[in-house]
Tab-separated table of N, CA and C in Angstrom:
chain	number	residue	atom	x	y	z
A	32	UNK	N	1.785	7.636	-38.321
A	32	UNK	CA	2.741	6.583	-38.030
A	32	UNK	C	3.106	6.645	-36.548
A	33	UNK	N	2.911	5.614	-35.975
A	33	UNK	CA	2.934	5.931	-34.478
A	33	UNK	C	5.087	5.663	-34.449
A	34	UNK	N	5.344	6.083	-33.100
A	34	UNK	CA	6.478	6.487	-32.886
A	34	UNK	C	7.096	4.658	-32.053
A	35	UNK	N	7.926	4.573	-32.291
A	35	UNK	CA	8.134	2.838	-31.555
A	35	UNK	C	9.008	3.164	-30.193
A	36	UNK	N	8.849	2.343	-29.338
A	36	UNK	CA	9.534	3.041	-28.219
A	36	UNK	C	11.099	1.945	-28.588
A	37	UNK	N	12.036	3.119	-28.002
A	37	UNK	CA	13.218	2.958	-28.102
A	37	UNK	C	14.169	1.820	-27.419
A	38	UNK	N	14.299	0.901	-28.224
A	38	UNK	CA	15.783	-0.280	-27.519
A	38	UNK	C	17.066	-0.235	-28.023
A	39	UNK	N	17.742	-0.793	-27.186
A	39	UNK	CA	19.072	-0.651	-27.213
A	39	UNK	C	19.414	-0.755	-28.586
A	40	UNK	N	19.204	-1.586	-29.470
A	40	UNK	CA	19.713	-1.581	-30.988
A	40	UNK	C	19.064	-0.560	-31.776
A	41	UNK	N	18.347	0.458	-31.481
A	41	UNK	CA	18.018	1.461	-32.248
A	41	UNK	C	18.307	2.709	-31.525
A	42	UNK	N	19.120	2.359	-30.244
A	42	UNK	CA	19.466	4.042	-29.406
A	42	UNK	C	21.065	3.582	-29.601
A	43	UNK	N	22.012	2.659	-29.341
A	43	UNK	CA	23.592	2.522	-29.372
A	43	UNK	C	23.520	2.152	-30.982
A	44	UNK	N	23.643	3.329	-31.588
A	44	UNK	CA	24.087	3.368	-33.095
A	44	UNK	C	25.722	3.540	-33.118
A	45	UNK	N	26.078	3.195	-34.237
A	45	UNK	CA	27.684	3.434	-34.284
A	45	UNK	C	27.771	4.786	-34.996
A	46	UNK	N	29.272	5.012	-35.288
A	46	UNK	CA	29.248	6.279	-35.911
A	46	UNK	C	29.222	5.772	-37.192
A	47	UNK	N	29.203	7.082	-37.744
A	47	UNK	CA	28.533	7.007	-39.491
A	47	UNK	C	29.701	6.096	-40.319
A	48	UNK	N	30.619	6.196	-39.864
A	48	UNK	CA	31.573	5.724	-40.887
A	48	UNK	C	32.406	4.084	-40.697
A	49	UNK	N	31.260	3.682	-39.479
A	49	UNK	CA	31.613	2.031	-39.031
A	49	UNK	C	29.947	1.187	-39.120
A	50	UNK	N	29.111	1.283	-39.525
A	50	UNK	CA	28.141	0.728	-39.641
A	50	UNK	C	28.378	-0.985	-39.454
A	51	UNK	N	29.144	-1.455	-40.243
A	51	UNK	CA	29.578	-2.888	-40.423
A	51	UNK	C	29.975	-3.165	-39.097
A	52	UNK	N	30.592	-2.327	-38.532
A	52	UNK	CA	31.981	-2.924	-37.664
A	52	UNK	C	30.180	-3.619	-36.476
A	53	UNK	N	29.778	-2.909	-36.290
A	53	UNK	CA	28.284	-3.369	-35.352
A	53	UNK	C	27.688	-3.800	-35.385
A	54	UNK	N	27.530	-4.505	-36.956
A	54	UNK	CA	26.246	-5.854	-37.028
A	54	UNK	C	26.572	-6.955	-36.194
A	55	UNK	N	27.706	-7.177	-36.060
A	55	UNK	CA	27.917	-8.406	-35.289
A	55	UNK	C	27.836	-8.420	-33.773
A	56	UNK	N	27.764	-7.436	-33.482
A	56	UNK	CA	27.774	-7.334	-32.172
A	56	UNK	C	26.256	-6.983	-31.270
A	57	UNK	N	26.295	-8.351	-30.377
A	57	UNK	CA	24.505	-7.971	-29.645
A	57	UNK	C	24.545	-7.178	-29.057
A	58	UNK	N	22.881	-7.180	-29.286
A	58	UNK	CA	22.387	-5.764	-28.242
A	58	UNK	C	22.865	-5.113	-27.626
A	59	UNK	N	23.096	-6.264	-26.503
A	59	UNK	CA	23.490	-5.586	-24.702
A	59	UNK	C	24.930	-5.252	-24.925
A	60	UNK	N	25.493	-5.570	-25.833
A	60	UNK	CA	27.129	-5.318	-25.792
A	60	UNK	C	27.398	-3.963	-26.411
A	61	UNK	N	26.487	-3.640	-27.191
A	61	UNK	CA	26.636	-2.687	-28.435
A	61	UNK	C	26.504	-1.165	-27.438
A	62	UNK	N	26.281	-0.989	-26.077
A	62	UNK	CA	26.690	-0.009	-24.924
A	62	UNK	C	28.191	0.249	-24.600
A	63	UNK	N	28.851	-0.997	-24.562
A	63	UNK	CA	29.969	-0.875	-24.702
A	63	UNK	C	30.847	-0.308	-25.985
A	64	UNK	N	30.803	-0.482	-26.924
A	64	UNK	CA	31.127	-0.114	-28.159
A	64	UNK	C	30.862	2.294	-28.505
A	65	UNK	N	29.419	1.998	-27.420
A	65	UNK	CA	29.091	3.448	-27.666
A	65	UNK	C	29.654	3.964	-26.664
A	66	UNK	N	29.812	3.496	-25.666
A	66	UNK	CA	30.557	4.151	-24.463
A	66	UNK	C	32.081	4.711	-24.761
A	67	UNK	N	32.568	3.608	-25.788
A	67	UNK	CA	34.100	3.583	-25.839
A	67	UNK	C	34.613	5.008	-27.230
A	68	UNK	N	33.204	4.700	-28.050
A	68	UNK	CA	33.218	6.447	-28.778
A	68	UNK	C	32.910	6.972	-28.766
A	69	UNK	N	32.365	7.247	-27.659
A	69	UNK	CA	31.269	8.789	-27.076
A	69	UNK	C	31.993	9.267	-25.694
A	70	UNK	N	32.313	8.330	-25.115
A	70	UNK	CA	33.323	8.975	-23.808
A	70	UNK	C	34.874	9.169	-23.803
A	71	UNK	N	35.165	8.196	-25.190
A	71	UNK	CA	36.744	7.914	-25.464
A	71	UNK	C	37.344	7.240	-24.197
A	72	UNK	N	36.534	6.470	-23.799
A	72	UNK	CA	37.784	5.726	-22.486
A	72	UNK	C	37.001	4.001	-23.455
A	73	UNK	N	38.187	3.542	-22.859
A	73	UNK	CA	38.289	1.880	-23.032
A	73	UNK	C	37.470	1.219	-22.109
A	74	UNK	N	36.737	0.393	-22.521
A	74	UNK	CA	35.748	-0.337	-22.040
A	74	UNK	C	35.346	-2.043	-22.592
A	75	UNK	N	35.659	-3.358	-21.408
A	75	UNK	CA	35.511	-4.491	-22.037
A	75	UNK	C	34.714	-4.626	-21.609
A	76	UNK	N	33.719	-5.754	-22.362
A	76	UNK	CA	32.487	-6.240	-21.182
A	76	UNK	C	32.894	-7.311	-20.708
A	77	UNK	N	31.740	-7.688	-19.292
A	77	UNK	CA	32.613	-8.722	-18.573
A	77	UNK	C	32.290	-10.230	-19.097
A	78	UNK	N	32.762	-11.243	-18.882
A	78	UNK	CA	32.428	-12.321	-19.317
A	78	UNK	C	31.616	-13.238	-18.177
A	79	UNK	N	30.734	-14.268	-18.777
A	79	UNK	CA	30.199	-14.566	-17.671
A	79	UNK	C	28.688	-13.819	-17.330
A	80	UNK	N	28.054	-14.836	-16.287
A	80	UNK	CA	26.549	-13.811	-15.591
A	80	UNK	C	26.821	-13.937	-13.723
A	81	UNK	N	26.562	-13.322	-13.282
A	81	UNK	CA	26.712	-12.980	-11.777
A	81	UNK	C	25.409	-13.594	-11.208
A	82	UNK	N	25.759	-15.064	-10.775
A	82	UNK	CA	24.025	-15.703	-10.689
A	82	UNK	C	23.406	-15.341	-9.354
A	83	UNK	N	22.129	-15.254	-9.877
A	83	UNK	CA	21.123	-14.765	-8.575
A	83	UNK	C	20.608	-13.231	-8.416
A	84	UNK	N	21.524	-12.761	-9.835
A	84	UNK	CA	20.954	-11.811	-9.848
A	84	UNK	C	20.426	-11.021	-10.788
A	85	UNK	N	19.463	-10.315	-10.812
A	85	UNK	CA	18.700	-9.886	-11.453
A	85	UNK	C	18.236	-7.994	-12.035
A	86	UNK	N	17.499	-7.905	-12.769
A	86	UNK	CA	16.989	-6.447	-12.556
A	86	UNK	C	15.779	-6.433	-13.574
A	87	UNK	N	14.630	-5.550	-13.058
A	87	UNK	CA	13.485	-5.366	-13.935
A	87	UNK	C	13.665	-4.350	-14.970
A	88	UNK	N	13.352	-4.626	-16.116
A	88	UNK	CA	13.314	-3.611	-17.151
A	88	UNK	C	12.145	-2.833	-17.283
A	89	UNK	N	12.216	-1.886	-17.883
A	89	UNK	CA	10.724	-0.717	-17.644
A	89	UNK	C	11.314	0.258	-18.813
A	90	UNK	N	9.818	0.638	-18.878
A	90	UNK	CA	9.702	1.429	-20.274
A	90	UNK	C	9.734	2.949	-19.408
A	91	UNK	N	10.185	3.912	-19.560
A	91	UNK	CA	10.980	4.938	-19.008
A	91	UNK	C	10.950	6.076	-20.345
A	92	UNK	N	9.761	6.933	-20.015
A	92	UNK	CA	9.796	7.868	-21.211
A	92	UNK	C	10.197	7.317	-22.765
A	93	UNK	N	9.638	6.536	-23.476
A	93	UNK	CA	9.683	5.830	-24.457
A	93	UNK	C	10.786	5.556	-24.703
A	94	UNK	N	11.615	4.649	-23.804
A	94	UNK	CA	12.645	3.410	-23.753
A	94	UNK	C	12.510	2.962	-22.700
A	95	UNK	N	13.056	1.481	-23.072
A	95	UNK	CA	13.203	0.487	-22.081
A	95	UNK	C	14.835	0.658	-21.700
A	96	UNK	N	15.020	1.048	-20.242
A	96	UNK	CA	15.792	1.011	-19.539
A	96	UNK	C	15.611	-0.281	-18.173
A	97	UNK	N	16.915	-0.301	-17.930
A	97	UNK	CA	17.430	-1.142	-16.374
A	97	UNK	C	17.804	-0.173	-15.532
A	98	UNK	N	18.066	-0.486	-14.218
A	98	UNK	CA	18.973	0.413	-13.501
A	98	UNK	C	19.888	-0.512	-12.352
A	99	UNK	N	21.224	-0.292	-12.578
A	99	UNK	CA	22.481	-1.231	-12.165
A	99	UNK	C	22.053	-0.608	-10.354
A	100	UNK	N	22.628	-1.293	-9.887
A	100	UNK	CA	22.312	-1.056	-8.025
A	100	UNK	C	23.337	0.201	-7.559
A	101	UNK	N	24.005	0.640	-8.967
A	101	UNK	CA	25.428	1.905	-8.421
A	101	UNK	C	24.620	3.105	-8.628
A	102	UNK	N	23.093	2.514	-9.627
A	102	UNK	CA	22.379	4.175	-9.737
A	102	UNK	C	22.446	4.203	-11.032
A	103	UNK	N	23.311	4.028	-12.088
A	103	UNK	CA	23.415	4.026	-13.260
A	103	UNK	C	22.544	3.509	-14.346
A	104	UNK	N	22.017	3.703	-15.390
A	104	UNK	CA	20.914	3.093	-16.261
A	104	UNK	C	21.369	3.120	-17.341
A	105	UNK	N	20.706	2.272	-17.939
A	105	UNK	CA	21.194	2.018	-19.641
A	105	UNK	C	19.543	1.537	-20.472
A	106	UNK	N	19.971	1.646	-21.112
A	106	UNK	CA	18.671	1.316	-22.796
A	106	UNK	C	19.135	0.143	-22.573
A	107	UNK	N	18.274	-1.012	-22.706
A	107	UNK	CA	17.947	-2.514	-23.028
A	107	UNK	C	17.040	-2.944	-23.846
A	108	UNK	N	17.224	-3.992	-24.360
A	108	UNK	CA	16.203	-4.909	-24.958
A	108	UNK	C	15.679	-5.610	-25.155
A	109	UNK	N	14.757	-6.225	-25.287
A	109	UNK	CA	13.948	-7.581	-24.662
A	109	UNK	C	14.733	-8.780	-25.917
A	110	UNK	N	15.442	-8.227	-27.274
A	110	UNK	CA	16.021	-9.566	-27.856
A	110	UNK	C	17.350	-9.926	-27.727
A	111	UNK	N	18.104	-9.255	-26.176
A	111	UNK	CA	18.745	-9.401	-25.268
A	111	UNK	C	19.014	-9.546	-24.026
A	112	UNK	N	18.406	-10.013	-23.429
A	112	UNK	CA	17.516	-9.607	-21.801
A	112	UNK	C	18.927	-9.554	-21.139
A	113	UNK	N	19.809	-8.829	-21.088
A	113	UNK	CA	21.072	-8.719	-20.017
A	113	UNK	C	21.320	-7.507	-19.987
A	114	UNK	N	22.149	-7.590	-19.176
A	114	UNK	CA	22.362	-5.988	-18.887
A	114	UNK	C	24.667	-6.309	-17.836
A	115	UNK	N	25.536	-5.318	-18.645
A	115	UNK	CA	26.376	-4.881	-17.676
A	115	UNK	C	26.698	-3.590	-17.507
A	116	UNK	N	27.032	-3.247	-16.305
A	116	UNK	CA	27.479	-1.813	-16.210
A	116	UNK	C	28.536	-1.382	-16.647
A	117	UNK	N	28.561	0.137	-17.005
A	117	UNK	CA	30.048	0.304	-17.930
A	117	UNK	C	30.088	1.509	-16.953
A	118	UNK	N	29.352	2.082	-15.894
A	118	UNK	CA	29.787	2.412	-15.077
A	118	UNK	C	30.640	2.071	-13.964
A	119	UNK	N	30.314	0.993	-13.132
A	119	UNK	CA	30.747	0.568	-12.122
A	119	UNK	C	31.060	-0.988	-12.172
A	120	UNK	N	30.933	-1.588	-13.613
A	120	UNK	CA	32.001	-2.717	-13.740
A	120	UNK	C	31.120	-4.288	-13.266
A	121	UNK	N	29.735	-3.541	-12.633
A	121	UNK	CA	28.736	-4.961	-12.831
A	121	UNK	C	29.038	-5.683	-13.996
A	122	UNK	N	28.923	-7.205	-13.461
A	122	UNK	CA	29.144	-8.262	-14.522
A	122	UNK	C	27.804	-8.300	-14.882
A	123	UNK	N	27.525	-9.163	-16.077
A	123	UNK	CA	26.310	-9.575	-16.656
A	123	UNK	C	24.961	-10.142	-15.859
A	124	UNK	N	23.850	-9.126	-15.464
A	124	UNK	CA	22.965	-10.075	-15.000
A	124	UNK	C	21.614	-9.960	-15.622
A	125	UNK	N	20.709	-10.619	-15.534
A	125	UNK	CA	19.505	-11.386	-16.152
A	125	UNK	C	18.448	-10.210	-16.050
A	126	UNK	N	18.231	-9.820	-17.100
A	126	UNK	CA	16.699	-8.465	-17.202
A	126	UNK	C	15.589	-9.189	-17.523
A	127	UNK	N	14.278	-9.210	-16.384
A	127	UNK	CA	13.122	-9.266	-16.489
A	127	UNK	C	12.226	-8.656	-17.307
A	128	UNK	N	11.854	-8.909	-18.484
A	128	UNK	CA	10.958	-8.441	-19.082
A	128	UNK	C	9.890	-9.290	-19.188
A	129	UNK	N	8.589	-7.929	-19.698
A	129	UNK	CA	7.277	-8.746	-19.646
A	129	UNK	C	7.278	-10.320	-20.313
A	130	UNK	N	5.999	-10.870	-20.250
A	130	UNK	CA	5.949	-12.117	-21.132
A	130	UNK	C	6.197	-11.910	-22.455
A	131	UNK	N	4.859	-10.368	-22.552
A	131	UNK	CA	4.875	-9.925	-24.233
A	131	UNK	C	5.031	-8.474	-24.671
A	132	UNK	N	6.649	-8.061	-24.364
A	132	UNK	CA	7.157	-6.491	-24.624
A	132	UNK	C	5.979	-5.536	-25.708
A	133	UNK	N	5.753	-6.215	-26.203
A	133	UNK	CA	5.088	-6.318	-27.704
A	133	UNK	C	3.688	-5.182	-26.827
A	134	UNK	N	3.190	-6.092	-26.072
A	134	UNK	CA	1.846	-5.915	-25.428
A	134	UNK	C	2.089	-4.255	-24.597
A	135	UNK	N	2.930	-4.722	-23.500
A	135	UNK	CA	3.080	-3.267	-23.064
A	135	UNK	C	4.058	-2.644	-23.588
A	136	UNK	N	5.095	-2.210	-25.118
A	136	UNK	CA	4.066	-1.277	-25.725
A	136	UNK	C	3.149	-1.037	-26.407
A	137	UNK	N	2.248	-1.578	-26.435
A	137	UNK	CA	0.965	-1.713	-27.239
A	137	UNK	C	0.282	-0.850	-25.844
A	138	UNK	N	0.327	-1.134	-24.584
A	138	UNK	CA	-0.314	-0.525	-23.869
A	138	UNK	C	-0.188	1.110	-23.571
A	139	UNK	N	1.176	1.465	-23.763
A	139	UNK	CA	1.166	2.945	-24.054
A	139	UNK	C	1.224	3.708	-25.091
A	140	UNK	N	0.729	2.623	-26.441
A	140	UNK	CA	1.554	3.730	-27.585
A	140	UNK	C	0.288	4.449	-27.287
A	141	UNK	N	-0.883	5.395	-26.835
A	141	UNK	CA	-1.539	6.071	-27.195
A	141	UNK	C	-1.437	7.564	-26.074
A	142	UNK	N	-0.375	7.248	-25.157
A	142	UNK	CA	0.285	8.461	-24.657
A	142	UNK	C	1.275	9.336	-25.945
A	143	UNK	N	1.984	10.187	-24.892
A	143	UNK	CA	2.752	10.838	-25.957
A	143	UNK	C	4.130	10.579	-25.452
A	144	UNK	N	5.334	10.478	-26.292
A	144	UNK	CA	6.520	9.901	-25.631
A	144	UNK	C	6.961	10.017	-24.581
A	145	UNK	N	6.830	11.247	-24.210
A	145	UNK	CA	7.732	11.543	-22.708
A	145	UNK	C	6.837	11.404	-21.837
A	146	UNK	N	5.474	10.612	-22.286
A	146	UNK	CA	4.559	10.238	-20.876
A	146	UNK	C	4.478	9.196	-21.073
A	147	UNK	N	5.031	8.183	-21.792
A	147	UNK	CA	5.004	6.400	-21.853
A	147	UNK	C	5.924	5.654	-20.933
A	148	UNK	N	5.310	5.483	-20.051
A	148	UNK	CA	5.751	4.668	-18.836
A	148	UNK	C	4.890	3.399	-18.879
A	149	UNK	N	6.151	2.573	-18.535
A	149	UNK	CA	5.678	0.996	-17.962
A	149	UNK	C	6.137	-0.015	-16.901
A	150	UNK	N	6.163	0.070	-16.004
A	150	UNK	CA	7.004	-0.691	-15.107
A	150	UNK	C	5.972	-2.254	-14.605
A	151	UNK	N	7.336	-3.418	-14.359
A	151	UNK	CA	6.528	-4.769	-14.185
A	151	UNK	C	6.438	-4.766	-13.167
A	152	UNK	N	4.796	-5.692	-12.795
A	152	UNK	CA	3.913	-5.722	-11.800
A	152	UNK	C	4.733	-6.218	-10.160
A	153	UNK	N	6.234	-6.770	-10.663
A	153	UNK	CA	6.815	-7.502	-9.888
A	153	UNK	C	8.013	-6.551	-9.183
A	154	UNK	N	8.114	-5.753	-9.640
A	154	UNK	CA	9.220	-5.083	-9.514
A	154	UNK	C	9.059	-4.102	-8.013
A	155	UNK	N	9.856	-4.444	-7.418
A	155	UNK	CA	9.989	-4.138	-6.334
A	155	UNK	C	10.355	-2.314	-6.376
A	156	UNK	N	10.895	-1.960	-7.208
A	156	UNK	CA	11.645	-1.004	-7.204
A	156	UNK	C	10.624	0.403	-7.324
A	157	UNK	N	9.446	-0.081	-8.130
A	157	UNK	CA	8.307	0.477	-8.493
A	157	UNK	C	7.526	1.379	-7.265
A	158	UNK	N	7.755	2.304	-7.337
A	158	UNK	CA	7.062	3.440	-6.469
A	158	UNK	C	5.536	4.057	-6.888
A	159	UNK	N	4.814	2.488	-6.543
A	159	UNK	CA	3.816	2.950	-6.699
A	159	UNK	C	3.098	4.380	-5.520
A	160	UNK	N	2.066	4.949	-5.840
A	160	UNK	CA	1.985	6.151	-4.917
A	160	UNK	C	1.053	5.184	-3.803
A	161	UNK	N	1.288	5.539	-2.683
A	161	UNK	CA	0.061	4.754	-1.481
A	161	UNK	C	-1.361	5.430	-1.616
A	162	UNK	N	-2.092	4.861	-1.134
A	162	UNK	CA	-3.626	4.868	-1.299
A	162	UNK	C	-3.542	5.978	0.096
A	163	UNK	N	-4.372	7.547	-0.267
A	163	UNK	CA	-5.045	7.929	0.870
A	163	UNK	C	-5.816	7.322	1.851
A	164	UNK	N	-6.250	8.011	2.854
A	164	UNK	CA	-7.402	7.387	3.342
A	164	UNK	C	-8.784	7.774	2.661
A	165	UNK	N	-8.538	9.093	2.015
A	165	UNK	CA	-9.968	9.164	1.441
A	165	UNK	C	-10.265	8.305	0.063
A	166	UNK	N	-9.054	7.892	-0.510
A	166	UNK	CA	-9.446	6.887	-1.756
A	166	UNK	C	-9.796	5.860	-1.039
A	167	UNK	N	-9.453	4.935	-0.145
A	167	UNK	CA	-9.689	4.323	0.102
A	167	UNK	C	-11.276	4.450	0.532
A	168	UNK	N	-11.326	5.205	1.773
A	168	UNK	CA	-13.102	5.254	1.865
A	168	UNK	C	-14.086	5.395	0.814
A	169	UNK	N	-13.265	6.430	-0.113
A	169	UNK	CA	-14.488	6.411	-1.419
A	169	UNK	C	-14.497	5.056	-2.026
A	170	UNK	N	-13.497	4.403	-2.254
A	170	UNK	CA	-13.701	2.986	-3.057
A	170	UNK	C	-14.601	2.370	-2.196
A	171	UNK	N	-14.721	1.975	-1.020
A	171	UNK	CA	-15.518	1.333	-0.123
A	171	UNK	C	-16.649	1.658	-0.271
A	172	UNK	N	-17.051	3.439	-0.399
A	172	UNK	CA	-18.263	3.707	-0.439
A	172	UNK	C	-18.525	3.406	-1.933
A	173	UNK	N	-18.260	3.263	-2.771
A	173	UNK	CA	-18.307	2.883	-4.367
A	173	UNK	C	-18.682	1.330	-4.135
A	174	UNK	N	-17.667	0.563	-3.977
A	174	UNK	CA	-18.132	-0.947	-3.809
A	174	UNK	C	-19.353	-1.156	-2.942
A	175	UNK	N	-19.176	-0.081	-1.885
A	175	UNK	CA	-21.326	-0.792	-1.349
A	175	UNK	C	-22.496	-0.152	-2.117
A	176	UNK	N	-22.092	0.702	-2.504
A	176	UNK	CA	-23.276	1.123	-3.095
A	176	UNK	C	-23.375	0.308	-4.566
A	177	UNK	N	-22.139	-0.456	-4.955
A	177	UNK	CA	-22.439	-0.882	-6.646
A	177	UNK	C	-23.230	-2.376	-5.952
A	178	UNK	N	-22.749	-2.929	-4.552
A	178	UNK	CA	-23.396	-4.410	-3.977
A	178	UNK	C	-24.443	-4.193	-4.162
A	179	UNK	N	-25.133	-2.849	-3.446
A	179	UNK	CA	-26.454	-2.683	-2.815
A	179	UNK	C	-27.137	-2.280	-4.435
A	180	UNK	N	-26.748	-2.530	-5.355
A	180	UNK	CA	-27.017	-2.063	-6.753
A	180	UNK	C	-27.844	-0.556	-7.130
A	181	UNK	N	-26.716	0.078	-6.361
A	181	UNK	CA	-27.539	1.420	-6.440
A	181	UNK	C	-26.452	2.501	-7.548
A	182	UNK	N	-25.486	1.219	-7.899
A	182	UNK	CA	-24.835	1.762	-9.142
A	182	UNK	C	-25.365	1.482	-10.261
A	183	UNK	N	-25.781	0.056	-10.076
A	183	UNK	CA	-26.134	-0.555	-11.558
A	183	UNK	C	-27.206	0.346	-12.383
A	184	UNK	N	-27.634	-0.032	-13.692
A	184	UNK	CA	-28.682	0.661	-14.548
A	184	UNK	C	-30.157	0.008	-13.760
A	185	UNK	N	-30.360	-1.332	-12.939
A	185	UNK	CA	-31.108	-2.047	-12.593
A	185	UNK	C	-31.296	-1.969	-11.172
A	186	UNK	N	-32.021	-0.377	-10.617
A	186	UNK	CA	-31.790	-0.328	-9.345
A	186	UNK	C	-33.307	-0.817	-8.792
A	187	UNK	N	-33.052	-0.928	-7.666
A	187	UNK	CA	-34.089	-1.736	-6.681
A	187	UNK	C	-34.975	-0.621	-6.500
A	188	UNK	N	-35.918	-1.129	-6.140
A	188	UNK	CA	-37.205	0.098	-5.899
A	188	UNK	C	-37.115	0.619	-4.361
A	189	UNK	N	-36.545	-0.527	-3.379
A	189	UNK	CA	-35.613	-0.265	-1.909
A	189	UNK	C	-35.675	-1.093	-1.303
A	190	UNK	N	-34.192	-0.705	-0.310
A	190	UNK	CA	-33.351	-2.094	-0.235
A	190	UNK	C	-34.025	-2.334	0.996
A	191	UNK	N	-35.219	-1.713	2.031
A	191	UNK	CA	-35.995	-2.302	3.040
A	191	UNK	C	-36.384	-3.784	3.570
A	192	UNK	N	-36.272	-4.370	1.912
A	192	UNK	CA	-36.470	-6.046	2.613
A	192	UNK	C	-35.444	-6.214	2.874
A	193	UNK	N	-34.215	-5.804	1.906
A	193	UNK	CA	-32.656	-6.619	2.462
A	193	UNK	C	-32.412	-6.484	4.024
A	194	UNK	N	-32.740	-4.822	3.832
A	194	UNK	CA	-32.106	-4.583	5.690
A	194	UNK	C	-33.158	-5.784	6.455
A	195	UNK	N	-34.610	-5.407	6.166
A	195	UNK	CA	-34.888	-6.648	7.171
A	195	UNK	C	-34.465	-8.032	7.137
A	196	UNK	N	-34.337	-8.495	6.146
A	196	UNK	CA	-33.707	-9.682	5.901
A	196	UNK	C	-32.494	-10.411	6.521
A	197	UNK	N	-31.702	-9.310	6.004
A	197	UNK	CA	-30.348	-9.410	7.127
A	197	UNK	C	-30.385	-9.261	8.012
A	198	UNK	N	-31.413	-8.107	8.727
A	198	UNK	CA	-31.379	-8.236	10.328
A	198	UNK	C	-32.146	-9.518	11.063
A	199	UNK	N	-32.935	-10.351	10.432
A	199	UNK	CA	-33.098	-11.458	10.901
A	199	UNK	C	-32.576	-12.543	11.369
């Protein structure tokens, strides 16, 4: 049975003895509710969305988390796409998720949880690693040699006419 990666309505559970009191309450709100019995301080959410702004959601060791601009992160879910902070009092703004959540996780369930990462292609925030210079030269030397088809299964007997060819 593969393992499902974790959203907000299956990580902000209530306590055992209020189950009801939480059906009614969405996703993105249901942080607030856990904040207010797990930290014991009072917590409203804000009303309203703060337009123009945004944040990418990403799958983060098998959950989908946001991260508020104070540093703070929370579990989200794509059948809520919002997000407020119950740290630092951000109002409601708009979470980017893929087209089809569905898909990427479909793309990592075959890691193991604490190596299922997914971040969107758009997301600025994304630290992808930079290209050496030697990856780079090897890809170069990879792409001429697959042109000159000396990768393919269908190699040339030699590429002597090309060079003359081209040098013409």
């Amino acid at each position: 049975m593969a393992i499902a990666v974790v959203r907000a309505e299956t990580f902000y559970l209530p306590p055992p003895r209020q189950p009801a009191a939480w059906d009614e309450v969405p996703p993105a709100e249901r942080v607030f509710r856990w904040a207010e019995h797990r930290q014991q301080r009072r917590l409203v959410p804000p009303v309203g969305y703060l337009l123009g702004q945004q944040a990418y959601a990403r799958i983060n060791h098998n959950r989908w988390v946001a991260d508020c601009p104070c540093g703070s992160a929370q579990v989200v879910t794509p059948a809520d796409p919002r997000m407020a902070c119950t740290e630092c009092g951000l109002g409601w703004i708009r979470l980017v998720f893929p087209e089809d959540p569905a898909a990427a996780e479909a793309l990592i369930a075959d890691e193991l949880p604490h190596e299922r990462n997914w971040w969107h292609d758009n997301d600025p925030a994304w630290d992808r690693p930079a290209e050496s210079s030697d990856q780079v030269l090897n890809g170069m030397v990879a792409e001429t040699a697959a042109a000159a088809g000396l990768l393919s299964a269908s190699r040339r007997p030699s590429l002597a006419p090309l060079i003359e060819e081209a040098s013409q």
